[in-house]
Every structure is written in structure tokens, then in C-alpha cells.
XYZ file of C-alpha atoms in Angstrom:
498
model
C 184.260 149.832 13.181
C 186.538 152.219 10.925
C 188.824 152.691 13.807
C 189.364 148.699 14.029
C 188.761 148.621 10.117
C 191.829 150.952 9.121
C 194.266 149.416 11.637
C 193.749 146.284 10.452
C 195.264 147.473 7.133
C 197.872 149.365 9.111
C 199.423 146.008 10.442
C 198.682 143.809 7.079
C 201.367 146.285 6.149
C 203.090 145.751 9.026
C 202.949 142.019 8.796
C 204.565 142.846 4.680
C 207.497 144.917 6.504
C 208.071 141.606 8.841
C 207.917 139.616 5.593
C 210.354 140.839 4.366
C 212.994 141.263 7.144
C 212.421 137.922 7.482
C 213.769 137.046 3.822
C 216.554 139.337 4.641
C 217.306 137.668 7.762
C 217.698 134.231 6.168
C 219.976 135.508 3.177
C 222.040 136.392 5.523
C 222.610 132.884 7.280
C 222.313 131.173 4.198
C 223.649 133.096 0.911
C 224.800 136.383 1.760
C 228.752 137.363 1.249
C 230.728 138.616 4.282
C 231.386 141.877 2.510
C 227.727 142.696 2.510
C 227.147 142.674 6.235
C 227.404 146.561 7.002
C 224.989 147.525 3.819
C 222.843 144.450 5.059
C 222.732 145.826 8.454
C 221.591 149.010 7.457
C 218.900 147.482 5.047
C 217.759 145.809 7.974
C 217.958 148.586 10.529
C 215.765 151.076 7.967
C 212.909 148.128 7.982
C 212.939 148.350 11.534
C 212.915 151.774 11.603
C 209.928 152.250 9.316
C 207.862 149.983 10.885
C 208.357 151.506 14.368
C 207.463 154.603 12.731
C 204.053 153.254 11.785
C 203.409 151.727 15.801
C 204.238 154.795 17.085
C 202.447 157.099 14.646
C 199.876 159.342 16.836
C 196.859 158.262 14.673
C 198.059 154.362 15.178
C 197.639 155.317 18.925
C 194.184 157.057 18.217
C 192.581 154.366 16.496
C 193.329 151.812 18.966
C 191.884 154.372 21.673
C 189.042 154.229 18.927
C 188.563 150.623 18.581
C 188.781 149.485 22.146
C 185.796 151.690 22.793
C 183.802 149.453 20.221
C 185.186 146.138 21.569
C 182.060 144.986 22.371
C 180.723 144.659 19.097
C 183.390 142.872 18.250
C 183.896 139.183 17.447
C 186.602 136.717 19.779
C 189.160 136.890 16.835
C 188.624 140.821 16.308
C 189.298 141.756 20.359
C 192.069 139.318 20.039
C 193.375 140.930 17.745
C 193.076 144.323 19.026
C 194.412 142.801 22.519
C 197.489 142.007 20.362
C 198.086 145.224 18.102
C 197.909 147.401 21.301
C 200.436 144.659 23.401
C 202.988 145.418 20.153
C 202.409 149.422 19.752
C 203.211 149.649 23.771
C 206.122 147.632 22.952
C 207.130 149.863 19.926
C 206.122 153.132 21.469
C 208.667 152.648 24.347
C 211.781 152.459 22.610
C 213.023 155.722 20.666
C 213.668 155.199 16.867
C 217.621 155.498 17.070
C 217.808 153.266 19.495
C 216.010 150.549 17.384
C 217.818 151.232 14.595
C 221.207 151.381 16.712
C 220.538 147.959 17.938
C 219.538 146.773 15.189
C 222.831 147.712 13.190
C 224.657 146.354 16.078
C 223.494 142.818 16.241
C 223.552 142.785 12.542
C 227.412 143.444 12.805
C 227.928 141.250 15.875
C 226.184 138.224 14.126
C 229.241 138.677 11.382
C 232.105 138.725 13.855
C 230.860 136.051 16.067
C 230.996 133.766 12.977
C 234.755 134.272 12.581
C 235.098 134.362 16.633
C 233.367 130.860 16.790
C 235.527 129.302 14.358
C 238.579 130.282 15.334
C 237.763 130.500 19.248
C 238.273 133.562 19.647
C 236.162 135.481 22.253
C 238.143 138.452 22.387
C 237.651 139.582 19.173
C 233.810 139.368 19.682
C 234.195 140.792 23.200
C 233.964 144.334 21.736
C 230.763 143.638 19.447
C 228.758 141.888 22.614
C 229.540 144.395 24.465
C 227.673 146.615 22.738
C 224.748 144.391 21.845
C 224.329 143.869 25.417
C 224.753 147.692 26.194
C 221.996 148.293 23.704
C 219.263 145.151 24.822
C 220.218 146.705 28.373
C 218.679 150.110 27.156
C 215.794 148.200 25.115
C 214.880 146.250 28.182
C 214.490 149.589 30.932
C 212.952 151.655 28.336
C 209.982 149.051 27.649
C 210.323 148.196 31.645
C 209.366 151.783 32.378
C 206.193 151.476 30.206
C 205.222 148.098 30.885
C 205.893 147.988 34.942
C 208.512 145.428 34.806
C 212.134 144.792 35.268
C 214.480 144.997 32.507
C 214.644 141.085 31.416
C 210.864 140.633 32.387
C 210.520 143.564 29.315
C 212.491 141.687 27.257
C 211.710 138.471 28.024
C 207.616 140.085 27.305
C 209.260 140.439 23.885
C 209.742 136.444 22.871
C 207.064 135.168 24.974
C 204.142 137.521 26.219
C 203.094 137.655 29.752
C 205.819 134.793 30.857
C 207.865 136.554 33.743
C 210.855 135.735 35.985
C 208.262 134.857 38.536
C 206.775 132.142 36.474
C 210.044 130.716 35.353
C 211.840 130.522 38.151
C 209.945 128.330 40.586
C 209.607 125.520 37.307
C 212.830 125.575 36.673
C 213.949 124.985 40.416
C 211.729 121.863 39.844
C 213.615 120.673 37.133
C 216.903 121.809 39.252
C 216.139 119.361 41.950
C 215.224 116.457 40.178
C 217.325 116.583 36.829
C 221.136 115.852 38.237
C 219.542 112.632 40.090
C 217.486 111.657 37.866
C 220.885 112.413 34.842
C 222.717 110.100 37.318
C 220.238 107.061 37.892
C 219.825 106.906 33.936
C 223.967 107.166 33.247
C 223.978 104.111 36.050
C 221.158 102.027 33.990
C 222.472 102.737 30.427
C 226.217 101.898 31.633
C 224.761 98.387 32.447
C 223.405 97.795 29.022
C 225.590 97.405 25.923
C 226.426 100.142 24.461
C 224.608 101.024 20.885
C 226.333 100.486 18.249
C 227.290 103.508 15.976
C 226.233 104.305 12.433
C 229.093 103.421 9.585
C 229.865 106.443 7.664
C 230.378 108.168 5.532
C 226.890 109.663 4.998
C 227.170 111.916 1.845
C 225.421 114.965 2.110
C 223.540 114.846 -1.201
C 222.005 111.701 0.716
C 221.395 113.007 4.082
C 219.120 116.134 2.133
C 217.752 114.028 0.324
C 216.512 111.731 3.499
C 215.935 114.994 5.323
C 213.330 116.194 2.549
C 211.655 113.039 2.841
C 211.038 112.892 6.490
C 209.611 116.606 6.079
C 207.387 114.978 3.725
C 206.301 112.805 5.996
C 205.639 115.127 8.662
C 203.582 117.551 6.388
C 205.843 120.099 5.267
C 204.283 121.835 2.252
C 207.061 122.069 -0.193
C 205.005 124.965 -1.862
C 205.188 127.383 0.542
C 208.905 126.834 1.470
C 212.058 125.510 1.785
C 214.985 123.729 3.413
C 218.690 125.360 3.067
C 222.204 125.197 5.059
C 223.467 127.630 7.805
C 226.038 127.820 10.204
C 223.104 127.543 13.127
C 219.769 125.465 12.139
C 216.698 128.059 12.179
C 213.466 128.358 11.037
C 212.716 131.923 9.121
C 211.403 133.429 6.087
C 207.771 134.527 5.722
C 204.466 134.392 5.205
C 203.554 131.354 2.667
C 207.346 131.018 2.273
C 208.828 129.075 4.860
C 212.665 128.580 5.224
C 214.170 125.750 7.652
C 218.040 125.279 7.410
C 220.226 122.273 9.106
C 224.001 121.815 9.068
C 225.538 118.496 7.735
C 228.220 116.367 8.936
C 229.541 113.496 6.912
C 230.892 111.272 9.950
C 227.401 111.104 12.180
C 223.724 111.393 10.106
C 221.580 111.519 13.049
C 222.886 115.465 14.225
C 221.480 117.132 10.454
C 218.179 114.334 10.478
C 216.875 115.349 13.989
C 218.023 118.991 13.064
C 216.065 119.316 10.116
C 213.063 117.553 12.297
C 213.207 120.301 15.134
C 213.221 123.176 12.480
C 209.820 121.113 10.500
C 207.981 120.998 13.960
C 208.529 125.388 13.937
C 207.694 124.905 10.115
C 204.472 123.043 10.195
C 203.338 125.501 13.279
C 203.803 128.603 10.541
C 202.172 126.738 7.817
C 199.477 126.093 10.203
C 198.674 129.377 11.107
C 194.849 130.409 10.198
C 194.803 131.735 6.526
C 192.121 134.070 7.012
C 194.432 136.009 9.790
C 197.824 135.344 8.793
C 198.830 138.741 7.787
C 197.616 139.798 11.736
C 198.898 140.352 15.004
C 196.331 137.606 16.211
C 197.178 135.074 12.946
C 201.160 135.334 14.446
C 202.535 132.055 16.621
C 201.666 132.474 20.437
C 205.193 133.309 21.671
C 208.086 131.236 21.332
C 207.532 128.930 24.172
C 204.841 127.768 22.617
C 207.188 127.937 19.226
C 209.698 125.991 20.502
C 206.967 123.017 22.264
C 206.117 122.337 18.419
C 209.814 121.670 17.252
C 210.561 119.792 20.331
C 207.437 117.829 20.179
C 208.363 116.500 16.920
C 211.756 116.133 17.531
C 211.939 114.716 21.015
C 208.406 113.611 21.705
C 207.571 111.827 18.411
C 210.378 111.345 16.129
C 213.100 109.875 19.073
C 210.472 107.007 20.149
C 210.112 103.369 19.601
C 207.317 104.051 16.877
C 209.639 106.120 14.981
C 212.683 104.825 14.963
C 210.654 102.031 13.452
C 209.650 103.747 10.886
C 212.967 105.506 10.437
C 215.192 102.356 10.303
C 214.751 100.911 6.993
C 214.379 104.146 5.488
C 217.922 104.646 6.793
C 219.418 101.470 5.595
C 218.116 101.555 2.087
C 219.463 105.304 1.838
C 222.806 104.534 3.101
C 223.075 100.848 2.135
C 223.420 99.956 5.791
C 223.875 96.558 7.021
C 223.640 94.282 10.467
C 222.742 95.177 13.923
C 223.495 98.623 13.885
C 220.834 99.319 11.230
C 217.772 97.763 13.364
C 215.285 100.043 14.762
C 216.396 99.056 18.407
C 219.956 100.438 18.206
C 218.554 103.275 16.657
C 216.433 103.912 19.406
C 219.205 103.696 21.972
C 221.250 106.294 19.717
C 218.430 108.574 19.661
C 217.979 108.429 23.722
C 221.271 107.782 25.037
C 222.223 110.262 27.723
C 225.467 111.284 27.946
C 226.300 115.305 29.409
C 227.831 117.287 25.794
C 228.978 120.837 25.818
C 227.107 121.511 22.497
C 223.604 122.940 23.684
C 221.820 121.322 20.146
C 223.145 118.410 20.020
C 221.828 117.393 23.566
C 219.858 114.927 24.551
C 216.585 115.642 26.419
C 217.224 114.872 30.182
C 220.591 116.855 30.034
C 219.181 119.623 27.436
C 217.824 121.670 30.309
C 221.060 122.009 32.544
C 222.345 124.175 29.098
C 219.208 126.235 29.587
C 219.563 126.432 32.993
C 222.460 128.146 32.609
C 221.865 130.214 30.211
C 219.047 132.055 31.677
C 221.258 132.360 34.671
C 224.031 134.431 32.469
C 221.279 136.420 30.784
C 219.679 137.532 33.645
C 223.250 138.006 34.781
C 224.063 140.570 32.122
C 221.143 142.092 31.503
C 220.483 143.398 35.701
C 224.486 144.469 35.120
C 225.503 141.562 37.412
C 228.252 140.005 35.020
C 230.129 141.843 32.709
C 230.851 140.218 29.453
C 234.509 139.621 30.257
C 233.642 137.913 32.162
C 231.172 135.800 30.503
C 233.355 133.125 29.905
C 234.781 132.339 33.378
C 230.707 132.487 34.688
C 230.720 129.705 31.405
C 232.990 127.415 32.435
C 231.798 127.415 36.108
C 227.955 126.298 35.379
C 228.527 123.829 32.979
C 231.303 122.477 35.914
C 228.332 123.008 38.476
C 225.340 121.629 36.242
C 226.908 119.074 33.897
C 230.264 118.218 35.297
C 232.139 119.307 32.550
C 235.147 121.512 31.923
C 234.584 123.342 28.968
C 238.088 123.177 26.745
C 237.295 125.999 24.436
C 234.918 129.128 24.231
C 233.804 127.337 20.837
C 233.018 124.515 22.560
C 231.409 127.041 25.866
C 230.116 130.482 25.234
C 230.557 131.282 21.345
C 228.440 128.491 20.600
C 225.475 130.174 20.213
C 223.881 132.781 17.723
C 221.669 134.085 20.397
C 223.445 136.986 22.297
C 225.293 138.198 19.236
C 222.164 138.447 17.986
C 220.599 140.239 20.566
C 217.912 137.362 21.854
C 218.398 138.092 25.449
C 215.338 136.511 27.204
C 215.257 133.917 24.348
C 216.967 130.868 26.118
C 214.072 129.979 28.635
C 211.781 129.348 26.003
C 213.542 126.009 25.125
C 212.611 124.454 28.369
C 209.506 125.814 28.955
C 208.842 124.815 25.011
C 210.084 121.076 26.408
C 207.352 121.295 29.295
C 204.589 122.438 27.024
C 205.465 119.586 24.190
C 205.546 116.827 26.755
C 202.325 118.152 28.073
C 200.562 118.560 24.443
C 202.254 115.327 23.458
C 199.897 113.456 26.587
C 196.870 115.026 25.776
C 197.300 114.440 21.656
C 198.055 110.442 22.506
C 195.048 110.061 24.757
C 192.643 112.137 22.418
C 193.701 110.372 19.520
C 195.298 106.591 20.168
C 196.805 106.159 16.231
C 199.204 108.915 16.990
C 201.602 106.079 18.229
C 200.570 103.717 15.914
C 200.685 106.249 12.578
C 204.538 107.325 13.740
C 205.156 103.880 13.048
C 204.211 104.087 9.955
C 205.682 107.068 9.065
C 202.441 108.828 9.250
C 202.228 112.057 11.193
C 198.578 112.966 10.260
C 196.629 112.098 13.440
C 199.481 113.709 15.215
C 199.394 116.689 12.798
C 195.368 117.055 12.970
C 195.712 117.459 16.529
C 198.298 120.488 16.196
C 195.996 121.661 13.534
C 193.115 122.022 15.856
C 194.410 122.545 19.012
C 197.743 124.634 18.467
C 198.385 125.857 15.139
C 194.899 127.244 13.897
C 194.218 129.302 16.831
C 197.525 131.187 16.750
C 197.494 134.471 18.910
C 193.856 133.951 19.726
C 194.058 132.279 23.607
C 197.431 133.282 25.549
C 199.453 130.811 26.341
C 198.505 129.265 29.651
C 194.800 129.464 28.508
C 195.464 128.146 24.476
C 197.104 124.988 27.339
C 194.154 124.554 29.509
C 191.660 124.279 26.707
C 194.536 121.375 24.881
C 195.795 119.266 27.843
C 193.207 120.597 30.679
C 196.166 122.808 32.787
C 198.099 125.216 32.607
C 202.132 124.793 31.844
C 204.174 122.701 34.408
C 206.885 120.314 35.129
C 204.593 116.704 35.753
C 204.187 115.598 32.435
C 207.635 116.579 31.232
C 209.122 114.488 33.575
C 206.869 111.638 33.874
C 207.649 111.161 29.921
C 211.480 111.357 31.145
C 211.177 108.307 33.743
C 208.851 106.693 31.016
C 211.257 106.649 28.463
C 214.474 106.520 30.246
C 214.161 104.376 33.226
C 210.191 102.776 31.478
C 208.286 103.765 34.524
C 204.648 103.280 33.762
């Protein structure tokens, strides 16, 4: 048990490193000055750095050579954990240190040029910078590839969501493909017969709309203790251990875009509060990939807080914040606001049945770029044409099209499908909560998300990295992830199939 004993300190270390990488991450969305980028960059890049250098230290190697030999005398949460220190040396151990700390330093950079390039539209000056992130993820994704037996994107995509390939994606989302633009179409047709909902009267200070935000992650269960909620130019979920950090972006014409924001980001909150204390500074104590992530902001975002029950809940709360006054202010038009479905070219302020066509072509660039397929001049021309082909839009602007997101500056290639398959997996845990526990429904209405939240507890949160994913879904909903439930709750709520 040494082996196992001393590795388990080795990555409680590791976990600290994380930490705090994570702190520096979100200081610089939230509070760091432009100036700072390069220095931050390389602050960032030598964390990187010296954690690699502990995964790929001989002994770390050794010991887990060491420690699998003993497996069997250890408990479920020990092999688990073992299962997932040795999944994150391999990972480590195939990428040379420069290289880490090269693409580190260069998505660090890009991040701070794609700011200015977004505002001012300007893909050309980012052109350079993406480039090279792209260059770099390219070299990331064949060097794990080589180690793990898989293609480039399947390496990196390994990376946000272990053991999801290509292979599994692709046939669900050619389900979705064939059923989505119909099924866009038929709802467009029903909601144009129906008068439209009435707006919300502005102006909605923003003092108000944090203030109405930190109340509804009250509500939810965010512990206020052990975090935070901040502005950023892109809504994420960061910090650390114990110190969670959720950020939204305000707008004082429309509420409704910061509210369900700062919902989304609490659902990826209450998942890392949730994780089991006695592992949480462990490989097996971490979140179970991000599709899994991503089910628990979209399940409280899109499953629970845009129905009926809700929106019940939600409606005086809104008209005693804001004053608000007649028909537009009842918790029926705010229901029709929160599920109208109209195509946008802004991926997060979608609504549900369009949200995956955004996806969709997303993971069609990505996988694009990364096999060396499409350039990134060409980027956005290949843009333009699938939101044209999947939405029926033509994109006016690159800020409107491809420099809206953070994610490829960044260097999150094989990120994107884990909003979908995160949308299949909430609909799917969403079913199984309501049927085990019937005052889910009942308690939203109230504005009370424990049942809903002792369910996550049990079922999601509190076994973290033990199950993988398909398995942590067959022992919560009875299957493994598909397409049935997500769009049975689509013709539910859209077109109120039974």
C-alpha cells in the first residue's frame, strides 16, 4: 500500500497546482489588466510545466506500476482512483514539456487578442494567434494519439471527456441531424399561430439583476462560503477547490440573457460543491468529464429553471425586483419568453431545440482543423456556410459568426460536443430525478430546488470520477447516454406531446 499511499500525496499536490491555475485563470477573465497578459501567460505556462514534471517523473510511473499490482486489496474508490491517476500520467507523459508550456503561452496570448478581435470584428488580427493555437493542439492531439491508439481529435477530445470518441458522437448527433430542422420548423409554424409574448420593460439596472441573480443561486443551493459570482466577457464557471467562481455578463435592455446565465454557470457550481469531501483533492473526487459537466448546468438551466413550475416561481420575484406591471409580468408570458424558438447566431443565447445546430457545427469545424482539413483562413467562409446550411442564417459579422467564442483561442478543441451530449444526459437525468422523486416539479414551484438537488447529490455529484460516464448513467436513469429522452422532453415542451 506505500506505492498507492505516496501517490496519493503526489496528486493532493497536484490537485494544489490545479488550484491554483484555476484562480489564475479566473483573474484573468475577471480582474486582470491587458498589460499583464504576457507575464500572466508565463505564470501560467510554469504551473503547467511543473505539474507535468511531477506526471512524468520516473518514480510517478513506478509507483503506479507498484500500486496496480496491489489493486486487489484495494477498496472501489482506491482502484478508481488509481484507474484515474494512471488515465492522466499517460496523458501527461505523451506530450514533451516545451510543448506544454508552448501551448500554454500561446492560448494565454490568443485569449488577449481575440478579446480586441471580437469587439471590433476583426478576424484578421486574430488569424495569426489561432493559427498557432491550432498548430500547437494539432501537435498535442498526435502526440497523445500515438500513446493512446487514437486519432488526433479522439486524443483530444479523451482530454475533456474520457473514453467519448468520434465513433460515439457521431451516430447521436446524426439523430439529432435528422429530426432537429423538422422538428425547428413544425414548432416556428405552432408558435407563429399564437400571440407573440410580450417583452420585458427595461431598463433592468445591473445592481438589480446581481442582486436577483444571487438570490436565485440561493435558491438553487449555491454555498456562498465556498465561492463566488463575478463579471466576464464569456460566462464560466472556475476557481478551485472550496472556492468556487461563476461569472455572467449583464445587459440593461433584456434581464432574462444574465438570469439564465448565471443559472447555467450554478448548475456547474453546485456539481463542484458537490463533489465528495473526503476525495476532493483526487483524481477520482474530480467531475466525470465535461459532458457530464455540462448535463448539470443545462439541467438547471433548460430542464428545471425554463419550465412552467419555475417560471412560477420566478415571476413575482421578477416583478417585485423590477417593479413590473400587467401581462407581461405573469408567469405565462414568462414561460413563452423562456421557450420561444427562434434560430440566433449567438451560440449562448440559444434556445434549446436550435442550441444543437451551433454545436453541430462546431464539431464539424473542429474536426475540420484539427485532421488539417480547413485551414483557419478559412474558418470563416466554412462559418458562414453551416450556419446558412443548419440554421438558415447569413451571418453579418465574424462577431456575430466565428469570434464569438472563447473556445479555440483558448485552445478547447474537442470541447464543443460536450454541450449536446451534456443536453442528452440532462434530459435523461432530468426523467429519472422526476419519476424517483415526484416534488421535484412541485418544489421548482416553489422556488425549492432541494428534492431536485438531493437527487444530484446522490446520484451525480457525490460519486464524481468513481463510475465512467455511461456506467455513473445506467446506475441514474437505467441506460446508457442517447437521443430518446432529449427529444421526447423537446416535443413535450414545445409541441406538449404526452
Amino acid at each position: 500500500m506505500q506505492a498507492y499511499t505516496t501517490l496519493s500525496a503526489t496528486f493532493a499536490r497536484l490537485g494544489a497546482l490545479d488550484d491554483a491555475g484555476g484562480i489564475l485563470g479566473w483573474d484573468t477573465q475577471t480582474q486582470m489588466p491587458d498589460g499583464a497578459a504576457d507575464t500572466r501567460g508565463e505564470q501560467m505556462a510554469v504551473l503547467k510545466v511543473i505539474a507535468h514534471e511531477i506526471l512524468t517523473d520516473p518514480r510517478t510511473s513506478e509507483r503506479l506500476d507498484a500500486a496496480e499490482a496491489e489493486a486487489a486489496s484495494l477498496g472501489p474508490w482506491e482502484r478508481a482512483n488509481l484507474r484515474e491517476m494512471r488515465r492522466a500520467h499517460v496523458h501527461a507523459s505523451a506530450v514533451p514539456g516545451d510543448l506544454v508550456a508552448a501551448a500554454s503561452k500561446a492560448a494565454t496570448r490568443c485569449e488577449m487578442v481575440w478579446r480586441e478581435a471580437r469587439a471590433d470584428s476583426d478576424f484578421a488580427r486574430l488569424r495569426p494567434h489561432l493559427a498557432e493555437v491550432l498548430h500547437l493542439q494539432r501537435l498535442v492531439g498526435e502526440a497523445k494519439g500515438a500513446v493512446l491508439g487514437l486519432s488526433p481529435y479522439d486524443a483530444l477530445l479523451d482530454g475533456y471527456d474520457p473514453g467519448m470518441r468520434q465513433a460515439r458522437i457521431d451516430p447521436l448527433f446524426s439523430e439529432l441531424r435528422a429530426v432537429l430542422p423538422d422538428l425547428v420548423g413544425v414548432v416556428r409554424e405552432r408558435q407563429a399561430t399564437e400571440a407573440p409574448p410580450l417583452p420585458l420593460p427595461g431598463p433592468f439596472p445591473v445592481s438589480i439583476q446581481r442582486e436577483l441573480g444571487l438570490t436565485l443561486m440561493r435558491a438553487a443551493g449555491f454555498d456562498f462560503s465556498r465561492g463566488r459570482l463575478d463579471v466576464s466577457l464569456h460566462p464560466f464557471c472556475g476557481g478551485a477547490t472550496d472556492d468556487v467562481r461563476i461569472t455572467t455578463r449583464y445587459d440593461e435592455g433584456a434581464v432574462t440573457g444574465a438570469l439564465m446565465g448565471v443559472l447555467h454557470e450554478t448548475g456547474h457550481a453546485l456539481y463542484e460543491q458537490g463533489r465528495p469531501a473526503a476525495w476532493r483533492h483526487q483524481p477520482v473526487g474530480l467531475a466525470r468529464g465535461m459532458s457530464l459537466h455540462e448535463s448539470q448546468s443545462l439541467l438547471i438551466e433548460m430542464q428545471a429553471c425554463r419550465g412552467r413550475e419555475f417560471c412560477a416561481y420566478l415571476a413575482p420575484v421578477l416583478r417585485e425586483a423590477f417593479s413590473g406591471e400587467g401581462a407581461a409580468w405573469t408567469a405565462d408570458n414568462l414561460h413563452r419568453l423562456a421557450t420561444r424558438v427562434e434560430p440566433g447566431f449567438i451560440r449562448v443565447d440559444a434556445d434549446e431545440v436550435t442550441y444543437p445546430a451551433h454545436v453541430l457545427l462546431r464539431y464539424r469545424l473542429e474536426t475540420a482543423m484539427i485532421a488539417g482539413d480547413l485551414a483557419v483562413a478559412d474558418l470563416p467562409g466554412a462559418f458562414d456556410a453551416g450556419m446558412k446550411d443548419l440554421l438558415g442564417l447569413t451571418v453579418p459579422s465574424d462577431r456575430l459568426g466565428c469570434l464569438q467564442d472563447i473556445h479555440w483561442p483558448g485552445g478547447s478543441f474537442g470541447y464543443f460536443p460536450t454541450y449536446t451530449l451534456g443536453a442528452l444526459a440532462a434530459a435523461q437525468l432530468f426523467a429519472a430525478a422526476c419519476t424517483a422523486v415526484p416534488d421535484i416539479r412541485p418544489g421548482l414551484a416553489r422556488g425549492d430546488f432541494a428534492p431536485l438537488l438531493g437527487w444530484l447529490r446522490e446520484n451525480v455529484h457525490a460519486r464524481a470520477s468513481l463510475l465512467e460516464t455511461d456506467d455513473l448513467l445506467v446506475a441514474a436513469t437505467g441506460r446508457p447516454l442517447g437521443t430518446a429522452d432529449f427529444l421526447a422532453h423537446l416535443r413535450r415542451r414545445y409541441l406538449g406531446d404526452a
